[in-house]
Coordinates of C-alpha atoms in Angstrom, one line a residue:
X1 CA 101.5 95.6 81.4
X2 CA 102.4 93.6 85.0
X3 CA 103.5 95.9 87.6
X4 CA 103.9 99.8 86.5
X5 CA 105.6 101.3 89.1
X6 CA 107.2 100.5 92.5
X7 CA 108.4 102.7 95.6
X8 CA 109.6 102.3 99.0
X9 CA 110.3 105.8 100.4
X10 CA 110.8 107.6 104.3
X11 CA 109.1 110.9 105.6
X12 CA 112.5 112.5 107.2
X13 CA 116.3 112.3 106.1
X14 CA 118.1 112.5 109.5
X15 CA 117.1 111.4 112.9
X16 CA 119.0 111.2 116.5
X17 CA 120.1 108.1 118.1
X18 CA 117.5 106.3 119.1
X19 CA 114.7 108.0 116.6
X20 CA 111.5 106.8 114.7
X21 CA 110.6 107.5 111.2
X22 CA 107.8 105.8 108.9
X23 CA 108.6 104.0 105.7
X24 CA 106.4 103.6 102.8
X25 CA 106.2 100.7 100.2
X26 CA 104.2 101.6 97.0
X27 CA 103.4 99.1 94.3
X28 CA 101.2 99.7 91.2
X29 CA 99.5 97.2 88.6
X30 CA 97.7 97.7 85.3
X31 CA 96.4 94.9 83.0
X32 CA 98.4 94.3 80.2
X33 CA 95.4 94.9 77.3
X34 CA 95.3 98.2 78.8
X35 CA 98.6 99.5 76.9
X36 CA 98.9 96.6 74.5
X37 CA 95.2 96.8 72.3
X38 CA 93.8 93.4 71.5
X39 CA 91.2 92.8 68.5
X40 CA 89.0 89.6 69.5
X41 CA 86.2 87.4 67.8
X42 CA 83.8 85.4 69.8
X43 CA 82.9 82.6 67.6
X44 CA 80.1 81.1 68.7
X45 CA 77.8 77.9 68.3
X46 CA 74.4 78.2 67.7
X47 CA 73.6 74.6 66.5
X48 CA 70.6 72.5 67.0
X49 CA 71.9 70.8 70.3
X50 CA 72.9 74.3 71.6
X51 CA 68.5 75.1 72.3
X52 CA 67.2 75.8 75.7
X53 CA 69.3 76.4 78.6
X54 CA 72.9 75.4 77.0
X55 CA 72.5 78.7 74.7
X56 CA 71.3 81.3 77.2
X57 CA 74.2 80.0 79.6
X58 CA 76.6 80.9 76.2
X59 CA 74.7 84.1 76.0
X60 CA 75.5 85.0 79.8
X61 CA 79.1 84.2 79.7
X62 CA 79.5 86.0 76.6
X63 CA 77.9 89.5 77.7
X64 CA 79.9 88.7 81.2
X65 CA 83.6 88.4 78.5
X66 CA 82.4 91.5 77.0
X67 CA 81.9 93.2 80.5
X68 CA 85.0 92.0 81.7
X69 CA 87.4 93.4 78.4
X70 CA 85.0 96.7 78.5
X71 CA 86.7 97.4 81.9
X72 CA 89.8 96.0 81.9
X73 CA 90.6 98.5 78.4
X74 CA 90.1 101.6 80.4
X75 CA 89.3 101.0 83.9
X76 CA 85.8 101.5 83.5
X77 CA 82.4 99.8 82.1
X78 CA 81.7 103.0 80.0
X79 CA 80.3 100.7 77.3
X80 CA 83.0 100.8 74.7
X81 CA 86.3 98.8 74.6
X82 CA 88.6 101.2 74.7
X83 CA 92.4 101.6 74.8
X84 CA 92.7 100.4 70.9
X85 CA 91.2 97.0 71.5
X86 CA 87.8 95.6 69.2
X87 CA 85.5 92.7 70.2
X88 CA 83.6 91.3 66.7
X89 CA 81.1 88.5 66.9
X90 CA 81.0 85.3 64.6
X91 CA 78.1 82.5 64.9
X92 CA 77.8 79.1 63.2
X93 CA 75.9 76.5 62.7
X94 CA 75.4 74.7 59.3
X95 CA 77.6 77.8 57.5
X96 CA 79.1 80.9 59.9
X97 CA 77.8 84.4 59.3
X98 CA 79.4 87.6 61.2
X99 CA 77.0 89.3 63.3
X100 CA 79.3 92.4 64.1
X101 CA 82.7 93.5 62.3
X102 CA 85.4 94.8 64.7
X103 CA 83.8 97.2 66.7
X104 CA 83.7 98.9 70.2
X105 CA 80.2 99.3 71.3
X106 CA 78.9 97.0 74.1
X107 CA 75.6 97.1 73.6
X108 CA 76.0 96.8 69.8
X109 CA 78.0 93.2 70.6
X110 CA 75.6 92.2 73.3
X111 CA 72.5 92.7 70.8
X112 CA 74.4 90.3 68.3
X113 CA 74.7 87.5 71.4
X114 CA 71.1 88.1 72.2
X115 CA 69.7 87.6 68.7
X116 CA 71.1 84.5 68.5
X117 CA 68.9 81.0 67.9
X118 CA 69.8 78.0 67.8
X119 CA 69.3 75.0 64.3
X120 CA 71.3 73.5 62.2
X121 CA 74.4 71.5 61.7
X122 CA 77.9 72.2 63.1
X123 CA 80.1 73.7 60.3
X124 CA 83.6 74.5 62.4
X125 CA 86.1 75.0 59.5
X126 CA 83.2 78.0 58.2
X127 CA 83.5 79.3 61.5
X128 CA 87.1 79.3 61.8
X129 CA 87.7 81.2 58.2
X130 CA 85.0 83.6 59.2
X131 CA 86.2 84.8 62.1
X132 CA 89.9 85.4 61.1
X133 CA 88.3 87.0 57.9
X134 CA 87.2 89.7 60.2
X135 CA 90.9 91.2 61.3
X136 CA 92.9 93.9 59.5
X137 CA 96.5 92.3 58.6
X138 CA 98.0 95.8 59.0
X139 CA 96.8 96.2 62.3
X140 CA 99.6 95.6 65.0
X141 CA 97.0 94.4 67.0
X142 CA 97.2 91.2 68.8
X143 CA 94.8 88.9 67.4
X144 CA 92.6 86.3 69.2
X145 CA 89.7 83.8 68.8
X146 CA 87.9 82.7 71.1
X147 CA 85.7 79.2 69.6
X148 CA 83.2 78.0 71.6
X149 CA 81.1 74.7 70.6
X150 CA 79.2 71.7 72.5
X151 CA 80.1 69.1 70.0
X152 CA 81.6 67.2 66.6
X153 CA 82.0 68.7 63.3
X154 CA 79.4 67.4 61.4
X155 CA 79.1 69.5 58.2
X156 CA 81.9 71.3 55.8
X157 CA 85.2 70.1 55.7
X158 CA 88.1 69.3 58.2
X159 CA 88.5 72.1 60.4
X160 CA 92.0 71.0 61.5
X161 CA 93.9 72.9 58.7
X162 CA 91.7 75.9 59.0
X163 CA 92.6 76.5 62.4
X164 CA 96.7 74.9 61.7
X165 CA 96.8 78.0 59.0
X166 CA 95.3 80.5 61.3
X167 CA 97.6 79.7 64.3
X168 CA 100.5 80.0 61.9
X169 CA 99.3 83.7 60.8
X170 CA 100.0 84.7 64.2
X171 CA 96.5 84.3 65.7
X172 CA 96.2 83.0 69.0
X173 CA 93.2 80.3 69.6
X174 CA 91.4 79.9 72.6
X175 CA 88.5 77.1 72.9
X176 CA 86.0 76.5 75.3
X177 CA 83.9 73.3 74.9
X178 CA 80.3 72.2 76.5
X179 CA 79.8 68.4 76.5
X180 CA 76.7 68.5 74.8
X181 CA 74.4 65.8 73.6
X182 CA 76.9 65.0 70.4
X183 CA 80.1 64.7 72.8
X184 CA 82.7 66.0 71.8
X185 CA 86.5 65.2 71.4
X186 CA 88.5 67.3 73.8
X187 CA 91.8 66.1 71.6
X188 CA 90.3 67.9 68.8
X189 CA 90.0 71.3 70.7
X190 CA 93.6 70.6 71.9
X191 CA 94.4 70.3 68.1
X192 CA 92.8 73.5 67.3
X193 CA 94.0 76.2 69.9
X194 CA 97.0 77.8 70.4
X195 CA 99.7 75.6 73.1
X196 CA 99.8 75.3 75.7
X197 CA 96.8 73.5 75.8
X198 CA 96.1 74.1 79.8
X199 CA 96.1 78.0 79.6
X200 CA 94.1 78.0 76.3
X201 CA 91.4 75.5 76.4
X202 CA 88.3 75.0 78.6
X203 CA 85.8 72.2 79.3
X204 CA 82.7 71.5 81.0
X205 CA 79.9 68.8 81.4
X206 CA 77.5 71.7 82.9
X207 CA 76.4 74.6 80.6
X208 CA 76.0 76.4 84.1
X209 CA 80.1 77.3 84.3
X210 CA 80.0 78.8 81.0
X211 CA 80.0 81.8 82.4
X212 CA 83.0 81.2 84.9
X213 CA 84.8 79.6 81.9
X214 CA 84.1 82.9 80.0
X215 CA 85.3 85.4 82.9
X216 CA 88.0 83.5 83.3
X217 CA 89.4 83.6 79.7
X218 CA 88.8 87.4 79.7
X219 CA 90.9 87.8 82.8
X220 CA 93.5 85.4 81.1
X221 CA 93.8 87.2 77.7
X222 CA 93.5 91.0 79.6
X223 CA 96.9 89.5 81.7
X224 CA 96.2 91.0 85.6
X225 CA 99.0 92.9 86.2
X226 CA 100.1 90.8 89.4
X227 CA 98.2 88.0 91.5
X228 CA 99.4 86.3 94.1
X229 CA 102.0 88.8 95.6
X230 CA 104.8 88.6 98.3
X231 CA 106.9 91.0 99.5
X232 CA 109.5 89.8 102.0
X233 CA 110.9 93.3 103.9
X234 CA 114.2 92.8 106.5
X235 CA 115.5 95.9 108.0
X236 CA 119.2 96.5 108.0
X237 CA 120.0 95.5 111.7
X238 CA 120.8 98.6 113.3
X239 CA 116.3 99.7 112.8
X240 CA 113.5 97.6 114.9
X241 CA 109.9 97.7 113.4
X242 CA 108.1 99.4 115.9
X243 CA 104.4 99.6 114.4
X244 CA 102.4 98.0 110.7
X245 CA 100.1 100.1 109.4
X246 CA 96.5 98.4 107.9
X247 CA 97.7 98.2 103.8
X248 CA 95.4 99.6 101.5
X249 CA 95.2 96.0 99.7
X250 CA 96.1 92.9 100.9
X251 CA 97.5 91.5 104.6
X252 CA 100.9 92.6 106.3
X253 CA 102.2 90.8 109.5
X254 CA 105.6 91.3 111.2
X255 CA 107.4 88.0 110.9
X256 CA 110.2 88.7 114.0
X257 CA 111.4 92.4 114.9
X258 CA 113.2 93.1 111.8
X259 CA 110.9 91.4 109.1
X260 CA 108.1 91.8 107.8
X261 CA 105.8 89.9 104.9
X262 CA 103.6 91.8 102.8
X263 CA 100.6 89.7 101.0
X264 CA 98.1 91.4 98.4
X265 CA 95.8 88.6 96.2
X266 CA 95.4 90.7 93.2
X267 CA 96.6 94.1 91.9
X268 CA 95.8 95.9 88.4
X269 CA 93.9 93.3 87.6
X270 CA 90.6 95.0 86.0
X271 CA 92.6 98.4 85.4
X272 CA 95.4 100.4 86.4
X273 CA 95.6 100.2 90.4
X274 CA 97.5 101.0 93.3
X275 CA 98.6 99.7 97.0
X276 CA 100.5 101.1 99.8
X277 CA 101.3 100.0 103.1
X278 CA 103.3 102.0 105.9
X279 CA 105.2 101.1 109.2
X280 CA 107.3 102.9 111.9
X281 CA 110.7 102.0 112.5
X282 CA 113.2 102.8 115.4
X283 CA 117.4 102.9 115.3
X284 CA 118.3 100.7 118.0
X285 CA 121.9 99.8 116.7
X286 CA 124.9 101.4 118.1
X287 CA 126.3 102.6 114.5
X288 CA 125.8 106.1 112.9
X289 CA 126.1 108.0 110.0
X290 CA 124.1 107.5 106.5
X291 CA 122.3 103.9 107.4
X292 CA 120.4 101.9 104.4
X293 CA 116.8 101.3 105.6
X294 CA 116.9 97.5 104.5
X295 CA 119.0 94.7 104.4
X296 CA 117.1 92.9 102.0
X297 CA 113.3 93.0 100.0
X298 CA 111.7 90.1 97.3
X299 CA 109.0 90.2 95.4
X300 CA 107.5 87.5 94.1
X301 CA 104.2 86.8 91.7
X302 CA 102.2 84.4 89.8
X303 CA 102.7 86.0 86.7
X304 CA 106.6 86.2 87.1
X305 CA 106.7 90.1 87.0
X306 CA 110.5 91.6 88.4
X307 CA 110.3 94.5 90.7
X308 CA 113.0 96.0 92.0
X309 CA 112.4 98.6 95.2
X310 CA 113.8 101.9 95.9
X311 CA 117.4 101.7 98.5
X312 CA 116.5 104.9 101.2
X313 CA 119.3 106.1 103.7
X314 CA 118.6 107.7 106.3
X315 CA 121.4 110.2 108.4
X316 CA 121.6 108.9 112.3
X317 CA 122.9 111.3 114.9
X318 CA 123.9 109.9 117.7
X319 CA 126.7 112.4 119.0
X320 CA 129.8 112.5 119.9
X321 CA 130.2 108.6 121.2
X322 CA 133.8 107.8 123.0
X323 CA 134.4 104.1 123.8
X324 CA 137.6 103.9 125.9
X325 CA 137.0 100.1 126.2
X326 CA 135.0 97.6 125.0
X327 CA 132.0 96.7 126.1
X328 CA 131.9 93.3 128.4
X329 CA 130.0 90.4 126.8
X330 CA 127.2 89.9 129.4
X331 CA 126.7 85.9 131.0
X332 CA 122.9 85.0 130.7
X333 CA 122.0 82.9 133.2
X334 CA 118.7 81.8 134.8
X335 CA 117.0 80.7 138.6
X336 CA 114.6 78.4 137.9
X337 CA 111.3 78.0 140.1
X338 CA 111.9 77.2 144.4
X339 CA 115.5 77.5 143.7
X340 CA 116.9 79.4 146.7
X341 CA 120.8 79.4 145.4
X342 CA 123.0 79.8 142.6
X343 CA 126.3 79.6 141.9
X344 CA 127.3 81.2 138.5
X345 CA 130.9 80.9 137.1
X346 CA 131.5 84.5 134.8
X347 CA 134.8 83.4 133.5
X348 CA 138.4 85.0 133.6
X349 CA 138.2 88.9 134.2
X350 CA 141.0 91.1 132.4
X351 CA 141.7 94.4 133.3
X352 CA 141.0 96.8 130.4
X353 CA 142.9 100.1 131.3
X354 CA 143.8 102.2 134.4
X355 CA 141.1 104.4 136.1
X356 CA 140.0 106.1 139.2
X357 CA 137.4 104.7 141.8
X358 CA 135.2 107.8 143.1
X359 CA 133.5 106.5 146.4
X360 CA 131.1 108.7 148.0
X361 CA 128.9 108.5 151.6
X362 CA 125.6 110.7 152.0
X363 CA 123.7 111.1 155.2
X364 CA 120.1 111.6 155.1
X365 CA 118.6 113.7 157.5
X366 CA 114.8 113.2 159.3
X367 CA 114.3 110.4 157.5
X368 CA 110.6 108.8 158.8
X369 CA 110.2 105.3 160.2
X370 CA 108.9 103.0 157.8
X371 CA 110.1 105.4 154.6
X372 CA 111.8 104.5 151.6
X373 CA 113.9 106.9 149.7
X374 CA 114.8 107.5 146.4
X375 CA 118.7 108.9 145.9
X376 CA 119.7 110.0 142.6
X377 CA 123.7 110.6 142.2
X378 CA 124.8 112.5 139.8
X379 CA 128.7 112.9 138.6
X380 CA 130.1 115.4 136.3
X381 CA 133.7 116.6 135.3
X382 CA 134.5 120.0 134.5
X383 CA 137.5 121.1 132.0
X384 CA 139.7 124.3 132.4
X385 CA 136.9 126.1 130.6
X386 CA 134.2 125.6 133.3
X387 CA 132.4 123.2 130.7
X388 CA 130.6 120.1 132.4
X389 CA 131.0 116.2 131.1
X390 CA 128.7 113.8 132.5
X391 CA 130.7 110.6 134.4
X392 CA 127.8 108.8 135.3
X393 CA 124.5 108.3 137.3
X394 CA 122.9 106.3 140.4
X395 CA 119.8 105.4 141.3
X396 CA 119.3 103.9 144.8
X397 CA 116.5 102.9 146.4
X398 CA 116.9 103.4 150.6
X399 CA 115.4 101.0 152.7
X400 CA 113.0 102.0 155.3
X401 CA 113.9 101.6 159.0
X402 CA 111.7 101.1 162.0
X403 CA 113.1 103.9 164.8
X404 CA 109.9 105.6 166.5
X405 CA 110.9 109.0 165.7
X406 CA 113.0 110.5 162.2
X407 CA 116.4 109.5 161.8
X408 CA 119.3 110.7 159.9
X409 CA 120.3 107.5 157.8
X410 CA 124.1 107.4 156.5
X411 CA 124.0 105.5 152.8
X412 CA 127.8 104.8 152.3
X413 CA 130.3 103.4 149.5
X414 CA 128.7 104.7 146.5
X415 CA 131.5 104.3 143.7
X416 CA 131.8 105.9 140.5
X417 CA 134.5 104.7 138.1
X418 CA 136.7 107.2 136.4
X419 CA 138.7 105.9 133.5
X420 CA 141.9 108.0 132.7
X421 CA 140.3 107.7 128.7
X422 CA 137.8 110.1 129.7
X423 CA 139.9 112.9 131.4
X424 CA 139.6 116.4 130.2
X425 CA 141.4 118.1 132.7
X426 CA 144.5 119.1 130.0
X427 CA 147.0 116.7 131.8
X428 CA 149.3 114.3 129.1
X429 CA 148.9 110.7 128.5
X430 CA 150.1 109.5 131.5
X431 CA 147.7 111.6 134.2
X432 CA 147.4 109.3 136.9
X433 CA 148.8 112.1 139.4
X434 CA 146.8 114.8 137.2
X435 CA 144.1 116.8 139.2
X436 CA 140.3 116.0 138.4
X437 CA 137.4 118.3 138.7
X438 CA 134.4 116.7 140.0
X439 CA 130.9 118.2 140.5
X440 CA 128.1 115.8 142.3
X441 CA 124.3 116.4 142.4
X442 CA 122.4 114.7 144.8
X443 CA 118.2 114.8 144.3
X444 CA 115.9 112.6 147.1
X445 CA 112.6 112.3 147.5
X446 CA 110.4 109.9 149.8
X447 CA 108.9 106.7 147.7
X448 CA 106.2 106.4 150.1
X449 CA 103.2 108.8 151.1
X450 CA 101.6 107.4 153.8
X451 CA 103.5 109.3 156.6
X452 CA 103.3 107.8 160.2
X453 CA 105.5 109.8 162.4
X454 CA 105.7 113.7 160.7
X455 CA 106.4 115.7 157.9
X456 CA 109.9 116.1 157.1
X457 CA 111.6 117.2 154.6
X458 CA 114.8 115.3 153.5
X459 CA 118.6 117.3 153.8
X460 CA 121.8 116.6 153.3

């Protein structure tokens, strides 16, 4: 089944310039046996050099493949294979004999592993036959056996052919093989299953891993929906990622301000399953109108699945924007460490347009020894209309001075600049003579609290 369903989606449609909104990526996974039934036989040896601990290990990784199909079916151990899919059970030794037909019932199978003994000969080609006897040819099924034996054929005839036949029916062979007391030829098993050998054959010197080898062949014939999975996220350059959110499965680290790199191990993997993972982003660009969210998004995965994410817009605001000039491309320069000068060549200057210099002198009244003072300047233009345009702001911090008593302190040569581009006065084109309305605000307040001389209040 691989990946079901993908989503990357925002909370609002519209923001202002400047504004913050969350994005969601959604991914969902479901095992592939889940919506595509499969009808397996465990065919399994119970020959003389199978006794003691080599056939209890077979018994554990067998009920441990029957767990593992039980849930990956329907998402659940319930105790019955669900979704369409059968388990049947075939043992051999000197002849094969099948324990269980096709059937669903957990316990039913796990009672046929647990009755098993071990004696006898090995009889492969028996085993083979018997187990493909057991599916229907009219199901659509996919059909799969699973042989598992610690050693050489040694009675009935070549299994070779058997299992050459039954591969060319359709049915898929996996084998896992103990290296038992007998040996046994790993080039035969490669001969037997289905290619490519390193995806459907298993060995091991240690009857301990046979039930890792078993889990693991369950997992491989359910097909996880995804392991391993990346998701590289870059944000169209006009949004910053302000915050990650902890994903509901995996890892998810910002890899610069407009990246990010999404990691989840495994997803869907024992039944239909979902992840999320949600961070904030800001508009810090200059452009509006409809924006795309992202530049760019990959997915990648072991299994090769192709997901392809959701493209969400969202509507920036940012006003009515005039730009009667370009903006100047700044110099970046630095003064390193005891360095008391600098000299900093800023290039040829070019005059843009023709403008108005506003200069403006404020006295301060009673101003306190040893008293900063914070000036604000404010500068607006007013149309025929009475309407106000802001033409720009200053911030000035006034130095304290060191009089015994209050003094009125005179800041002077404030300047404003007042391109011609921005008039609204109603004059033509060419309004260099025009009149210009001008409204200024003046706010000051003391930066300092500690007061050594009196209480005054700042005037103008």
């Amino acid at each position: 089944m691989g990946i079901t369903n993908s989503n990357k989606e925002v909370n609002v449609s519209q923001i202002t310039c400047g504004g913050t909104f969350q994005v969601t990526l959604g991914l969902s996974a479901a095992p592939d046996i889940s919506e595509n039934p499969v009808d397996i036989v465990l065919v399994l040896d119970r020959s003389g050099s199978m006794a003691g601990s080599p056939l209890e290990n077979l018994k554990l990784g067998a009920d441990t493949f029957i767990d593992i199909i039980d849930e990956t079916t329907d998402s659940t151990q319930d105790g019955q294979i669900g979704s369409g899919s059968h388990i049947g059970i075939v043992s051999f030794s000197g002849s094969a004999s099948a324990d269980t037909q096709l059937i669903t019932s957990v316990a039913d199978l796990k009672a046929a592993v647990a009755a098993l003994s071990a004696g006898g000969s090995t009889n492969h080609a028996d085993a083979f036959s018997t187990a493909a006897s057991l599916f229907d040819p009219s199901s659509s099924n996919e059909k799969v056996i699973v042989m598992f034996t610690d050693g050489k054929t040694t009675s009935g005839i070549p299994p070779a052919p058997v299992a050459e036949t039954i591969r060319d029916s359709g049915i898929i062979i996996y084998c896992i093989g103990l290296i038992g007391d007998t040996g046994i030829d790993v080039d035969v098993l490669n001969d037997w299953a289905t290619d490519p050998d390193a995806s459907h054959v298993a060995v091991t010197p240690d009857d301990s891993e046979l039930e890792d080898l078993f889990a693991d062949l369950a997992a491989n014939i359910s097909k996880p929906g995804a392991t391993n999975i990346v998701i590289n996220e870059t944000l169209n350059p006009d949004f910053t990622i302000v915050s990650i959110g902890m994903p509901s499965s995996g890892t998810a680290a910002a890899i610069d301000s407009q990246s990010l790199q999404w990691k989840i191990p495994s997803l869907g993997v024992s039944g239909n399953e979902g992840a999320s993972l949600e961070f904030y982003v800001q508009h810090t660009g200059q452009t509006s109108g409809n924006l795309p969210v992202n530049q760019s998004i990959f997915y990648s995965d072991t299994e090769g699945n192709t997901v392809t994410f959701p493209d969400p817009s969202v509507q920036v605001d940012c006003g009515v924007s005039v730009d009667p000039e370009p903006c100047p491309i700044p110099v970046d320069f630095t003064i390193e460490k005891c360095q008391d000068s600098l000299v900093v060549d800023l290039g040829d200057v070019y005059l843009e347009s023709s403008g108005r210099i506003v200069q403006l002198n404020v006295k301060l009244k009673n101003v306190c020894p040893h008293k900063r003072v914070a000036l604000g300047i404010i500068l607006t233009e007013t149309d025929n209309y009475g309407s106000e345009y802001q033409r720009g702001m200053k911030a000035i911090t006034v130095p304290a001075h060191n009089q015994k008593n209050c003094q009125d302190v005179e800041v002077k040569c404030i300047k404003f600049v007042l391109p011609e581009d921005l008039n609204v006065s109603g004059c033509p084109c060419q309004s260099l003579c025009c009149e210009r309305h001008l409204k200024v605000r003046i706010i000051a307040h003391y930066i300092d609290t500690d007061f050594r001389c009196c209480d005054s209040t700042v005037t103008f």
